[in-house]
PDB file of N, CA, C and O in Angstrom:
ATOM      1  N   MET R   1       1.088  -5.324  15.740  1.00  0.00           N
ATOM      2  CA  MET R   1       0.656  -4.897  14.588  1.00  0.00           C
ATOM      3  C   MET R   1      -0.794  -4.710  14.702  1.00  0.00           C
ATOM      4  O   MET R   1      -1.628  -5.222  15.073  1.00  0.00           O
ATOM      5  N   SER R   2      -1.197  -3.455  14.088  1.00  0.00           N
ATOM      6  CA  SER R   2      -2.572  -3.041  14.041  1.00  0.00           C
ATOM      7  C   SER R   2      -3.394  -3.800  13.193  1.00  0.00           C
ATOM      8  O   SER R   2      -2.944  -4.565  12.138  1.00  0.00           O
ATOM      9  N   ALA R   3      -4.692  -3.796  13.393  1.00  0.00           N
ATOM     10  CA  ALA R   3      -5.661  -4.470  12.556  1.00  0.00           C
ATOM     11  C   ALA R   3      -5.634  -3.956  11.202  1.00  0.00           C
ATOM     12  O   ALA R   3      -5.830  -4.673  10.154  1.00  0.00           O
ATOM     13  N   LEU R   4      -5.387  -2.656  11.033  1.00  0.00           N
ATOM     14  CA  LEU R   4      -5.417  -2.032   9.722  1.00  0.00           C
ATOM     15  C   LEU R   4      -4.033  -2.487   9.003  1.00  0.00           C
ATOM     16  O   LEU R   4      -4.262  -2.746   7.678  1.00  0.00           O
ATOM     17  N   VAL R   5      -2.994  -2.660   9.425  1.00  0.00           N
ATOM     18  CA  VAL R   5      -1.890  -3.234   8.909  1.00  0.00           C
ATOM     19  C   VAL R   5      -2.142  -4.596   8.441  1.00  0.00           C
ATOM     20  O   VAL R   5      -1.771  -5.000   7.318  1.00  0.00           O
ATOM     21  N   GLN R   6      -2.788  -5.437   9.400  1.00  0.00           N
ATOM     22  CA  GLN R   6      -2.986  -6.747   9.024  1.00  0.00           C
ATOM     23  C   GLN R   6      -3.970  -6.972   7.815  1.00  0.00           C
ATOM     24  O   GLN R   6      -3.790  -7.776   6.898  1.00  0.00           O
ATOM     25  N   LEU R   7      -5.001  -5.999   7.726  1.00  0.00           N
ATOM     26  CA  LEU R   7      -5.935  -5.967   6.631  1.00  0.00           C
ATOM     27  C   LEU R   7      -5.279  -5.699   5.450  1.00  0.00           C
ATOM     28  O   LEU R   7      -5.461  -6.382   4.324  1.00  0.00           O
ATOM     29  N   LEU R   8      -4.400  -4.638   5.415  1.00  0.00           N
ATOM     30  CA  LEU R   8      -3.601  -4.377   4.238  1.00  0.00           C
ATOM     31  C   LEU R   8      -2.624  -5.397   3.709  1.00  0.00           C
ATOM     32  O   LEU R   8      -2.680  -5.889   2.462  1.00  0.00           O
ATOM     33  N   GLU R   9      -2.138  -6.140   4.799  1.00  0.00           N
ATOM     34  CA  GLU R   9      -1.303  -7.265   4.333  1.00  0.00           C
ATOM     35  C   GLU R   9      -2.042  -8.430   3.547  1.00  0.00           C
ATOM     36  O   GLU R   9      -1.653  -8.815   2.565  1.00  0.00           O
ATOM     37  N   SER R  10      -3.307  -8.770   4.038  1.00  0.00           N
ATOM     38  CA  SER R  10      -4.040  -9.783   3.417  1.00  0.00           C
ATOM     39  C   SER R  10      -4.384  -9.123   2.045  1.00  0.00           C
ATOM     40  O   SER R  10      -4.559  -9.972   1.173  1.00  0.00           O
ATOM     41  N   ARG R  11      -4.910  -8.064   2.070  1.00  0.00           N
ATOM     42  CA  ARG R  11      -5.312  -7.523   0.628  1.00  0.00           C
ATOM     43  C   ARG R  11      -4.260  -7.440  -0.382  1.00  0.00           C
ATOM     44  O   ARG R  11      -4.528  -7.734  -1.598  1.00  0.00           O
ATOM     45  N   LEU R  12      -2.920  -7.336   0.044  1.00  0.00           N
ATOM     46  CA  LEU R  12      -1.851  -7.322  -0.871  1.00  0.00           C
ATOM     47  C   LEU R  12      -1.321  -8.721  -1.274  1.00  0.00           C
ATOM     48  O   LEU R  12      -0.326  -8.731  -2.096  1.00  0.00           O
ATOM     49  N   ALA R  13      -1.697  -9.681  -0.478  1.00  0.00           N
ATOM     50  CA  ALA R  13      -1.273 -11.036  -0.861  1.00  0.00           C
ATOM     51  C   ALA R  13      -1.255 -11.496  -2.078  1.00  0.00           C
ATOM     52  O   ALA R  13      -0.331 -12.220  -2.651  1.00  0.00           O
ATOM     53  N   PRO R  14      -2.193 -11.166  -2.963  1.00  0.00           N
ATOM     54  CA  PRO R  14      -2.311 -11.561  -4.387  1.00  0.00           C
ATOM     55  C   PRO R  14      -1.034 -11.089  -5.180  1.00  0.00           C
ATOM     56  O   PRO R  14      -0.685 -11.671  -6.310  1.00  0.00           O
ATOM     57  N   LEU R  15      -0.317 -10.211  -4.793  1.00  0.00           N
ATOM     58  CA  LEU R  15       0.755  -9.543  -5.293  1.00  0.00           C
ATOM     59  C   LEU R  15       2.100 -10.489  -5.266  1.00  0.00           C
ATOM     60  O   LEU R  15       3.146 -10.299  -5.804  1.00  0.00           O
ATOM     61  N   ALA R  16       1.920 -11.430  -4.271  1.00  0.00           N
ATOM     62  CA  ALA R  16       3.014 -12.486  -3.843  1.00  0.00           C
ATOM     63  C   ALA R  16       4.277 -11.544  -3.604  1.00  0.00           C
ATOM     64  O   ALA R  16       5.342 -11.823  -4.153  1.00  0.00           O
ATOM     65  N   PRO R  17       4.299 -10.608  -2.536  1.00  0.00           N
ATOM     66  CA  PRO R  17       5.483  -9.698  -2.449  1.00  0.00           C
ATOM     67  C   PRO R  17       6.581 -10.597  -1.633  1.00  0.00           C
ATOM     68  O   PRO R  17       6.419 -11.486  -1.050  1.00  0.00           O
ATOM     69  N   THR R  18       7.731 -10.384  -2.351  1.00  0.00           N
ATOM     70  CA  THR R  18       9.000 -10.962  -1.786  1.00  0.00           C
ATOM     71  C   THR R  18       9.406 -10.097  -0.527  1.00  0.00           C
ATOM     72  O   THR R  18      10.134 -10.445   0.171  1.00  0.00           O
ATOM     73  N   LEU R  19       8.973  -8.883  -0.367  1.00  0.00           N
ATOM     74  CA  LEU R  19       9.196  -8.060   0.596  1.00  0.00           C
ATOM     75  C   LEU R  19       7.857  -7.054   0.739  1.00  0.00           C
ATOM     76  O   LEU R  19       7.436  -6.525  -0.141  1.00  0.00           O
ATOM     77  N   LEU R  20       7.496  -7.020   2.022  1.00  0.00           N
ATOM     78  CA  LEU R  20       6.349  -6.065   2.337  1.00  0.00           C
ATOM     79  C   LEU R  20       6.597  -5.485   3.748  1.00  0.00           C
ATOM     80  O   LEU R  20       6.611  -6.209   4.682  1.00  0.00           O
ATOM     81  N   GLU R  21       6.680  -4.205   3.676  1.00  0.00           N
ATOM     82  CA  GLU R  21       6.806  -3.365   4.900  1.00  0.00           C
ATOM     83  C   GLU R  21       5.678  -2.294   4.941  1.00  0.00           C
ATOM     84  O   GLU R  21       5.680  -1.575   4.053  1.00  0.00           O
ATOM     85  N   ILE R  22       4.805  -2.427   6.009  1.00  0.00           N
ATOM     86  CA  ILE R  22       3.694  -1.574   5.977  1.00  0.00           C
ATOM     87  C   ILE R  22       3.918  -0.946   7.422  1.00  0.00           C
ATOM     88  O   ILE R  22       4.090  -1.414   8.463  1.00  0.00           O
ATOM     89  N   SER R  23       3.698   0.395   7.493  1.00  0.00           N
ATOM     90  CA  SER R  23       3.635   1.052   8.693  1.00  0.00           C
ATOM     91  C   SER R  23       2.362   1.944   8.802  1.00  0.00           C
ATOM     92  O   SER R  23       1.800   2.482   7.907  1.00  0.00           O
ATOM     93  N   ASP R  24       1.860   2.040  10.001  1.00  0.00           N
ATOM     94  CA  ASP R  24       0.641   2.744  10.159  1.00  0.00           C
ATOM     95  C   ASP R  24       0.968   4.173  10.750  1.00  0.00           C
ATOM     96  O   ASP R  24       1.595   4.306  11.905  1.00  0.00           O
ATOM     97  N   ASP R  25       0.882   5.212   9.987  1.00  0.00           N
ATOM     98  CA  ASP R  25       1.316   6.574  10.287  1.00  0.00           C
ATOM     99  C   ASP R  25       0.105   7.384  10.732  1.00  0.00           C
ATOM    100  O   ASP R  25       0.225   8.603  10.895  1.00  0.00           O
ATOM    101  N   SER R  26      -0.938   6.735  11.076  1.00  0.00           N
ATOM    102  CA  SER R  26      -2.223   7.548  11.496  1.00  0.00           C
ATOM    103  C   SER R  26      -2.137   8.527  12.593  1.00  0.00           C
ATOM    104  O   SER R  26      -2.652   9.699  12.491  1.00  0.00           O
ATOM    105  N   SER R  27      -1.202   8.275  13.490  1.00  0.00           N
ATOM    106  CA  SER R  27      -1.196   9.098  14.745  1.00  0.00           C
ATOM    107  C   SER R  27      -0.467  10.475  14.327  1.00  0.00           C
ATOM    108  O   SER R  27      -0.746  11.392  14.956  1.00  0.00           O
ATOM    109  N   GLN R  28       0.311  10.432  13.233  1.00  0.00           N
ATOM    110  CA  GLN R  28       0.951  11.663  12.750  1.00  0.00           C
ATOM    111  C   GLN R  28      -0.061  12.398  12.061  1.00  0.00           C
ATOM    112  O   GLN R  28       0.309  13.696  11.768  1.00  0.00           O
ATOM    113  N   HIS R  29      -1.243  12.081  11.642  1.00  0.00           N
ATOM    114  CA  HIS R  29      -2.162  12.776  10.898  1.00  0.00           C
ATOM    115  C   HIS R  29      -3.524  12.958  11.555  1.00  0.00           C
ATOM    116  O   HIS R  29      -4.440  13.481  10.872  1.00  0.00           O
ATOM    117  N   ALA R  30      -3.548  12.668  12.853  1.00  0.00           N
ATOM    118  CA  ALA R  30      -4.915  12.888  13.323  1.00  0.00           C
ATOM    119  C   ALA R  30      -5.380  14.233  13.261  1.00  0.00           C
ATOM    120  O   ALA R  30      -4.732  15.182  13.418  1.00  0.00           O
ATOM    121  N   GLY R  31      -6.814  14.437  12.887  1.00  0.00           N
ATOM    122  CA  GLY R  31      -7.417  15.580  12.839  1.00  0.00           C
ATOM    123  C   GLY R  31      -7.115  16.600  11.848  1.00  0.00           C
ATOM    124  O   GLY R  31      -7.649  17.591  11.847  1.00  0.00           O
ATOM    125  N   HIS R  32      -6.322  16.192  10.860  1.00  0.00           N
ATOM    126  CA  HIS R  32      -6.161  17.090   9.727  1.00  0.00           C
ATOM    127  C   HIS R  32      -7.411  17.337   8.729  1.00  0.00           C
ATOM    128  O   HIS R  32      -8.238  16.272   8.593  1.00  0.00           O
ATOM    129  N   ALA R  33      -7.379  18.390   8.111  1.00  0.00           N
ATOM    130  CA  ALA R  33      -8.604  18.674   7.346  1.00  0.00           C
ATOM    131  C   ALA R  33      -8.862  17.632   6.291  1.00  0.00           C
ATOM    132  O   ALA R  33      -7.884  17.037   5.584  1.00  0.00           O
ATOM    133  N   GLY R  34     -10.008  17.165   5.972  1.00  0.00           N
ATOM    134  CA  GLY R  34     -10.374  16.266   4.997  1.00  0.00           C
ATOM    135  C   GLY R  34     -10.233  14.746   5.441  1.00  0.00           C
ATOM    136  O   GLY R  34     -10.544  13.875   4.685  1.00  0.00           O
ATOM    137  N   ASN R  35      -9.731  14.459   6.437  1.00  0.00           N
ATOM    138  CA  ASN R  35      -9.664  13.172   6.952  1.00  0.00           C
ATOM    139  C   ASN R  35     -11.048  12.788   7.433  1.00  0.00           C
ATOM    140  O   ASN R  35     -11.685  13.194   8.144  1.00  0.00           O
ATOM    141  N   THR R  36     -11.534  11.540   6.680  1.00  0.00           N
ATOM    142  CA  THR R  36     -12.832  10.828   6.978  1.00  0.00           C
ATOM    143  C   THR R  36     -12.548   9.911   8.220  1.00  0.00           C
ATOM    144  O   THR R  36     -13.651   9.113   8.418  1.00  0.00           O
ATOM    145  N   GLY R  37     -11.540   9.887   8.810  1.00  0.00           N
ATOM    146  CA  GLY R  37     -11.335   8.993   9.945  1.00  0.00           C
ATOM    147  C   GLY R  37     -10.679   7.664   9.562  1.00  0.00           C
ATOM    148  O   GLY R  37     -10.352   6.958  10.459  1.00  0.00           O
ATOM    149  N   GLY R  38     -10.232   7.560   8.219  1.00  0.00           N
ATOM    150  CA  GLY R  38      -9.483   6.501   7.827  1.00  0.00           C
ATOM    151  C   GLY R  38      -8.109   6.657   8.292  1.00  0.00           C
ATOM    152  O   GLY R  38      -7.541   7.675   8.658  1.00  0.00           O
ATOM    153  N   GLY R  39      -7.207   5.450   8.203  1.00  0.00           N
ATOM    154  CA  GLY R  39      -5.936   5.489   8.571  1.00  0.00           C
ATOM    155  C   GLY R  39      -5.069   5.967   7.502  1.00  0.00           C
ATOM    156  O   GLY R  39      -5.234   5.960   6.302  1.00  0.00           O
ATOM    157  N   HIS R  40      -3.730   6.309   7.867  1.00  0.00           N
ATOM    158  CA  HIS R  40      -2.720   6.831   6.898  1.00  0.00           C
ATOM    159  C   HIS R  40      -1.637   5.660   7.189  1.00  0.00           C
ATOM    160  O   HIS R  40      -1.135   5.415   8.113  1.00  0.00           O
ATOM    161  N   LEU R  41      -1.421   5.060   5.842  1.00  0.00           N
ATOM    162  CA  LEU R  41      -0.406   4.052   5.843  1.00  0.00           C
ATOM    163  C   LEU R  41       0.708   4.294   4.750  1.00  0.00           C
ATOM    164  O   LEU R  41       0.389   4.980   3.820  1.00  0.00           O
ATOM    165  N   SER R  42       1.837   3.670   5.007  1.00  0.00           N
ATOM    166  CA  SER R  42       2.874   3.692   4.067  1.00  0.00           C
ATOM    167  C   SER R  42       3.218   2.203   3.858  1.00  0.00           C
ATOM    168  O   SER R  42       3.318   1.253   4.758  1.00  0.00           O
ATOM    169  N   ALA R  43       3.530   1.876   2.603  1.00  0.00           N
ATOM    170  CA  ALA R  43       3.798   0.402   2.249  1.00  0.00           C
ATOM    171  C   ALA R  43       4.980   0.509   1.218  1.00  0.00           C
ATOM    172  O   ALA R  43       5.025   1.069   0.227  1.00  0.00           O
ATOM    173  N   LYS R  44       5.976  -0.376   1.583  1.00  0.00           N
ATOM    174  CA  LYS R  44       6.960  -0.812   0.602  1.00  0.00           C
ATOM    175  C   LYS R  44       6.667  -2.199   0.126  1.00  0.00           C
ATOM    176  O   LYS R  44       6.773  -3.113   0.954  1.00  0.00           O
ATOM    177  N   ILE R  45       6.567  -2.261  -1.126  1.00  0.00           N
ATOM    178  CA  ILE R  45       6.105  -3.613  -1.778  1.00  0.00           C
ATOM    179  C   ILE R  45       7.186  -3.915  -2.711  1.00  0.00           C
ATOM    180  O   ILE R  45       7.351  -3.225  -3.823  1.00  0.00           O
ATOM    181  N   VAL R  46       7.705  -5.179  -2.828  1.00  0.00           N
ATOM    182  CA  VAL R  46       8.649  -5.570  -3.759  1.00  0.00           C
ATOM    183  C   VAL R  46       8.079  -6.957  -4.350  1.00  0.00           C
ATOM    184  O   VAL R  46       7.686  -7.888  -3.609  1.00  0.00           O
ATOM    185  N   SER R  47       7.807  -6.881  -5.543  1.00  0.00           N
ATOM    186  CA  SER R  47       7.134  -8.189  -6.164  1.00  0.00           C
ATOM    187  C   SER R  47       7.543  -8.127  -7.580  1.00  0.00           C
ATOM    188  O   SER R  47       7.810  -7.275  -8.262  1.00  0.00           O
ATOM    189  N   ASN R  48       7.580  -9.515  -8.168  1.00  0.00           N
ATOM    190  CA  ASN R  48       7.760  -9.826  -9.509  1.00  0.00           C
ATOM    191  C   ASN R  48       6.659  -9.395 -10.225  1.00  0.00           C
ATOM    192  O   ASN R  48       6.698  -9.151 -11.462  1.00  0.00           O
ATOM    193  N   CYS R  49       5.520  -9.216  -9.698  1.00  0.00           N
ATOM    194  CA  CYS R  49       4.378  -8.699 -10.493  1.00  0.00           C
ATOM    195  C   CYS R  49       4.523  -7.480 -11.082  1.00  0.00           C
ATOM    196  O   CYS R  49       3.882  -7.096 -12.152  1.00  0.00           O
ATOM    197  N   PHE R  50       5.464  -6.672 -10.658  1.00  0.00           N
ATOM    198  CA  PHE R  50       5.707  -5.331 -11.144  1.00  0.00           C
ATOM    199  C   PHE R  50       6.524  -5.211 -12.231  1.00  0.00           C
ATOM    200  O   PHE R  50       6.855  -4.135 -12.909  1.00  0.00           O
ATOM    201  N   PHE R  51       7.208  -6.382 -12.700  1.00  0.00           N
ATOM    202  CA  PHE R  51       8.139  -6.441 -13.827  1.00  0.00           C
ATOM    203  C   PHE R  51       7.425  -5.851 -15.071  1.00  0.00           C
ATOM    204  O   PHE R  51       6.261  -6.387 -15.333  1.00  0.00           O
ATOM    205  N   GLY R  52       8.069  -4.930 -15.674  1.00  0.00           N
ATOM    206  CA  GLY R  52       7.588  -4.531 -17.012  1.00  0.00           C
ATOM    207  C   GLY R  52       6.521  -3.357 -16.825  1.00  0.00           C
ATOM    208  O   GLY R  52       6.074  -2.922 -17.841  1.00  0.00           O
ATOM    209  N   LEU R  53       6.040  -3.107 -15.540  1.00  0.00           N
ATOM    210  CA  LEU R  53       5.133  -2.197 -15.473  1.00  0.00           C
ATOM    211  C   LEU R  53       5.531  -0.767 -15.066  1.00  0.00           C
ATOM    212  O   LEU R  53       6.693  -0.680 -14.400  1.00  0.00           O
ATOM    213  N   SER R  54       4.977   0.346 -15.644  1.00  0.00           N
ATOM    214  CA  SER R  54       5.415   1.730 -15.036  1.00  0.00           C
ATOM    215  C   SER R  54       4.911   1.850 -13.657  1.00  0.00           C
ATOM    216  O   SER R  54       4.264   1.139 -13.144  1.00  0.00           O
ATOM    217  N   THR R  55       5.526   2.996 -13.048  1.00  0.00           N
ATOM    218  CA  THR R  55       5.170   3.228 -11.674  1.00  0.00           C
ATOM    219  C   THR R  55       3.715   3.531 -11.572  1.00  0.00           C
ATOM    220  O   THR R  55       3.028   2.836 -10.567  1.00  0.00           O
ATOM    221  N   VAL R  56       3.025   4.143 -12.466  1.00  0.00           N
ATOM    222  CA  VAL R  56       1.566   4.516 -12.287  1.00  0.00           C
ATOM    223  C   VAL R  56       0.809   3.030 -12.533  1.00  0.00           C
ATOM    224  O   VAL R  56      -0.139   2.831 -11.699  1.00  0.00           O
ATOM    225  N   ALA R  57       1.193   2.240 -13.350  1.00  0.00           N
ATOM    226  CA  ALA R  57       0.595   0.874 -13.450  1.00  0.00           C
ATOM    227  C   ALA R  57       0.807  -0.011 -12.025  1.00  0.00           C
ATOM    228  O   ALA R  57      -0.126  -0.722 -11.808  1.00  0.00           O
ATOM    229  N   ARG R  58       1.966   0.132 -11.624  1.00  0.00           N
ATOM    230  CA  ARG R  58       2.328  -0.507 -10.364  1.00  0.00           C
ATOM    231  C   ARG R  58       1.352  -0.061  -9.306  1.00  0.00           C
ATOM    232  O   ARG R  58       0.582  -0.831  -8.512  1.00  0.00           O
ATOM    233  N   HIS R  59       1.111   1.270  -9.127  1.00  0.00           N
ATOM    234  CA  HIS R  59       0.217   1.925  -8.173  1.00  0.00           C
ATOM    235  C   HIS R  59      -1.214   1.541  -8.471  1.00  0.00           C
ATOM    236  O   HIS R  59      -1.991   1.277  -7.528  1.00  0.00           O
ATOM    237  N   ARG R  60      -1.536   1.558  -9.715  1.00  0.00           N
ATOM    238  CA  ARG R  60      -2.877   1.028 -10.104  1.00  0.00           C
ATOM    239  C   ARG R  60      -3.276  -0.361  -9.605  1.00  0.00           C
ATOM    240  O   ARG R  60      -4.193  -0.747  -9.092  1.00  0.00           O
ATOM    241  N   ALA R  61      -2.262  -1.302  -9.833  1.00  0.00           N
ATOM    242  CA  ALA R  61      -2.391  -2.672  -9.318  1.00  0.00           C
ATOM    243  C   ALA R  61      -2.624  -2.705  -7.828  1.00  0.00           C
ATOM    244  O   ALA R  61      -3.465  -3.504  -7.289  1.00  0.00           O
ATOM    245  N   VAL R  62      -1.861  -1.930  -7.111  1.00  0.00           N
ATOM    246  CA  VAL R  62      -2.065  -2.013  -5.624  1.00  0.00           C
ATOM    247  C   VAL R  62      -3.378  -1.328  -5.236  1.00  0.00           C
ATOM    248  O   VAL R  62      -4.272  -1.974  -4.448  1.00  0.00           O
ATOM    249  N   TYR R  63      -3.797  -0.252  -5.750  1.00  0.00           N
ATOM    250  CA  TYR R  63      -5.037   0.437  -5.574  1.00  0.00           C
ATOM    251  C   TYR R  63      -6.209  -0.254  -5.899  1.00  0.00           C
ATOM    252  O   TYR R  63      -7.252  -0.364  -5.289  1.00  0.00           O
ATOM    253  N   SER R  64      -6.146  -1.263  -6.976  1.00  0.00           N
ATOM    254  CA  SER R  64      -7.284  -2.042  -7.287  1.00  0.00           C
ATOM    255  C   SER R  64      -7.556  -3.018  -6.144  1.00  0.00           C
ATOM    256  O   SER R  64      -8.692  -3.491  -6.124  1.00  0.00           O
ATOM    257  N   LEU R  65      -6.594  -3.479  -5.464  1.00  0.00           N
ATOM    258  CA  LEU R  65      -6.745  -4.367  -4.390  1.00  0.00           C
ATOM    259  C   LEU R  65      -7.360  -3.842  -3.097  1.00  0.00           C
ATOM    260  O   LEU R  65      -7.924  -4.666  -2.356  1.00  0.00           O
ATOM    261  N   VAL R  66      -7.288  -2.459  -2.967  1.00  0.00           N
ATOM    262  CA  VAL R  66      -7.775  -1.740  -1.870  1.00  0.00           C
ATOM    263  C   VAL R  66      -8.821  -0.748  -1.940  1.00  0.00           C
ATOM    264  O   VAL R  66      -9.235   0.058  -1.063  1.00  0.00           O
ATOM    265  N   ALA R  67      -9.297  -0.623  -3.220  1.00  0.00           N
ATOM    266  CA  ALA R  67     -10.232   0.444  -3.790  1.00  0.00           C
ATOM    267  C   ALA R  67     -11.400   0.458  -2.765  1.00  0.00           C
ATOM    268  O   ALA R  67     -11.756   1.693  -2.474  1.00  0.00           O
ATOM    269  N   ASP R  68     -11.914  -0.586  -2.356  1.00  0.00           N
ATOM    270  CA  ASP R  68     -13.085  -0.490  -1.550  1.00  0.00           C
ATOM    271  C   ASP R  68     -12.932  -0.015  -0.048  1.00  0.00           C
ATOM    272  O   ASP R  68     -13.854   0.264   0.751  1.00  0.00           O
ATOM    273  N   LEU R  69     -11.646   0.065   0.386  1.00  0.00           N
ATOM    274  CA  LEU R  69     -11.185   0.565   1.778  1.00  0.00           C
ATOM    275  C   LEU R  69     -10.998   2.028   1.620  1.00  0.00           C
ATOM    276  O   LEU R  69     -10.932   2.605   2.753  1.00  0.00           O
ATOM    277  N   MET R  70     -11.026   2.697   0.665  1.00  0.00           N
ATOM    278  CA  MET R  70     -10.769   3.952   0.367  1.00  0.00           C
ATOM    279  C   MET R  70     -11.922   4.889   0.158  1.00  0.00           C
ATOM    280  O   MET R  70     -12.857   4.503  -0.442  1.00  0.00           O
ATOM    281  N   PRO R  71     -12.201   6.081   0.847  1.00  0.00           N
ATOM    282  CA  PRO R  71     -11.325   6.723   1.790  1.00  0.00           C
ATOM    283  C   PRO R  71     -11.638   6.444   3.249  1.00  0.00           C
ATOM    284  O   PRO R  71     -11.198   7.161   4.138  1.00  0.00           O
ATOM    285  N   HIS R  72     -12.690   5.461   3.536  1.00  0.00           N
ATOM    286  CA  HIS R  72     -13.073   5.426   4.835  1.00  0.00           C
ATOM    287  C   HIS R  72     -12.174   4.635   5.869  1.00  0.00           C
ATOM    288  O   HIS R  72     -11.927   5.086   6.994  1.00  0.00           O
ATOM    289  N   THR R  73     -11.805   3.455   5.453  1.00  0.00           N
ATOM    290  CA  THR R  73     -10.950   2.596   6.308  1.00  0.00           C
ATOM    291  C   THR R  73      -9.478   3.051   6.074  1.00  0.00           C
ATOM    292  O   THR R  73      -8.724   3.211   7.057  1.00  0.00           O
ATOM    293  N   ILE R  74      -9.008   3.397   4.837  1.00  0.00           N
ATOM    294  CA  ILE R  74      -7.718   3.785   4.542  1.00  0.00           C
ATOM    295  C   ILE R  74      -8.014   5.315   3.900  1.00  0.00           C
ATOM    296  O   ILE R  74      -8.607   5.411   2.860  1.00  0.00           O
ATOM    297  N   HIS R  75      -7.472   6.307   4.659  1.00  0.00           N
ATOM    298  CA  HIS R  75      -7.627   7.576   4.178  1.00  0.00           C
ATOM    299  C   HIS R  75      -6.544   7.908   3.252  1.00  0.00           C
ATOM    300  O   HIS R  75      -6.717   8.549   2.045  1.00  0.00           O
ATOM    301  N   ALA R  76      -5.235   7.464   3.340  1.00  0.00           N
ATOM    302  CA  ALA R  76      -4.050   7.724   2.652  1.00  0.00           C
ATOM    303  C   ALA R  76      -3.189   6.490   2.569  1.00  0.00           C
ATOM    304  O   ALA R  76      -3.068   5.885   3.630  1.00  0.00           O
ATOM    305  N   LEU R  77      -2.632   6.223   1.350  1.00  0.00           N
ATOM    306  CA  LEU R  77      -1.645   5.291   1.200  1.00  0.00           C
ATOM    307  C   LEU R  77      -0.580   5.687   0.455  1.00  0.00           C
ATOM    308  O   LEU R  77      -0.551   6.051  -0.675  1.00  0.00           O
ATOM    309  N   SER R  78       0.644   5.665   1.019  1.00  0.00           N
ATOM    310  CA  SER R  78       1.917   6.121   0.351  1.00  0.00           C
ATOM    311  C   SER R  78       2.602   4.871   0.070  1.00  0.00           C
ATOM    312  O   SER R  78       2.876   3.860   0.725  1.00  0.00           O
ATOM    313  N   LEU R  79       2.961   4.814  -1.273  1.00  0.00           N
ATOM    314  CA  LEU R  79       3.510   3.525  -1.861  1.00  0.00           C
ATOM    315  C   LEU R  79       5.002   3.737  -2.390  1.00  0.00           C
ATOM    316  O   LEU R  79       5.203   4.786  -3.123  1.00  0.00           O
ATOM    317  N   THR R  80       5.805   2.618  -2.147  1.00  0.00           N
ATOM    318  CA  THR R  80       7.050   2.388  -2.869  1.00  0.00           C
ATOM    319  C   THR R  80       6.930   1.033  -3.409  1.00  0.00           C
ATOM    320  O   THR R  80       6.747   0.158  -2.619  1.00  0.00           O
ATOM    321  N   VAL R  81       7.024   0.936  -4.666  1.00  0.00           N
ATOM    322  CA  VAL R  81       6.758  -0.395  -5.439  1.00  0.00           C
ATOM    323  C   VAL R  81       7.949  -0.573  -6.306  1.00  0.00           C
ATOM    324  O   VAL R  81       8.481   0.180  -7.184  1.00  0.00           O
ATOM    325  N   LYS R  82       8.590  -1.804  -6.031  1.00  0.00           N
ATOM    326  CA  LYS R  82       9.690  -2.150  -6.834  1.00  0.00           C
ATOM    327  C   LYS R  82       9.648  -3.665  -7.168  1.00  0.00           C
ATOM    328  O   LYS R  82       9.024  -4.436  -6.625  1.00  0.00           O
ATOM    329  N   THR R  83      10.422  -3.995  -8.165  1.00  0.00           N
ATOM    330  CA  THR R  83      10.721  -5.404  -8.511  1.00  0.00           C
ATOM    331  C   THR R  83      12.045  -5.814  -7.611  1.00  0.00           C
ATOM    332  O   THR R  83      12.682  -4.976  -7.198  1.00  0.00           O
ATOM    333  N   PRO R  84      12.179  -7.127  -7.446  1.00  0.00           N
ATOM    334  CA  PRO R  84      13.485  -7.539  -6.706  1.00  0.00           C
ATOM    335  C   PRO R  84      14.623  -6.966  -7.222  1.00  0.00           C
ATOM    336  O   PRO R  84      15.735  -6.741  -6.555  1.00  0.00           O
ATOM    337  N   GLU R  85      14.728  -7.033  -8.569  1.00  0.00           N
ATOM    338  CA  GLU R  85      15.965  -6.436  -9.304  1.00  0.00           C
ATOM    339  C   GLU R  85      16.293  -5.015  -9.064  1.00  0.00           C
ATOM    340  O   GLU R  85      17.407  -4.578  -9.379  1.00  0.00           O
ATOM    341  N   GLU R  86      15.226  -4.292  -8.480  1.00  0.00           N
ATOM    342  CA  GLU R  86      15.434  -2.818  -8.354  1.00  0.00           C
ATOM    343  C   GLU R  86      15.870  -2.539  -7.084  1.00  0.00           C
ATOM    344  O   GLU R  86      16.173  -1.293  -6.730  1.00  0.00           O
ATOM    345  N   LEU R  87      15.997  -3.381  -6.119  1.00  0.00           N
ATOM    346  CA  LEU R  87      16.562  -3.313  -4.844  1.00  0.00           C
ATOM    347  C   LEU R  87      18.022  -2.841  -4.935  1.00  0.00           C
ATOM    348  O   LEU R  87      18.749  -3.274  -5.518  1.00  0.00           O
TER     349      LEU R  87
END
């Protein structure tokens, strides 16, 4: 597991995810225009914290936990956010 994945896992802990899958996709995006050197990550997060929230509100909840990491440590973060009932 990469250090970047571990960092993201720790940052997302307050969401108390029942499922958390993170992949580091950085190697697929090396050298593309606009990349400030940060990593490209994908995360699937399942949490009861998302109950009653729109998709936009769910994304905002996640981004609020990692805002200081963007765009230098994390350049891009692709999210799939669900409640356990939505699986």
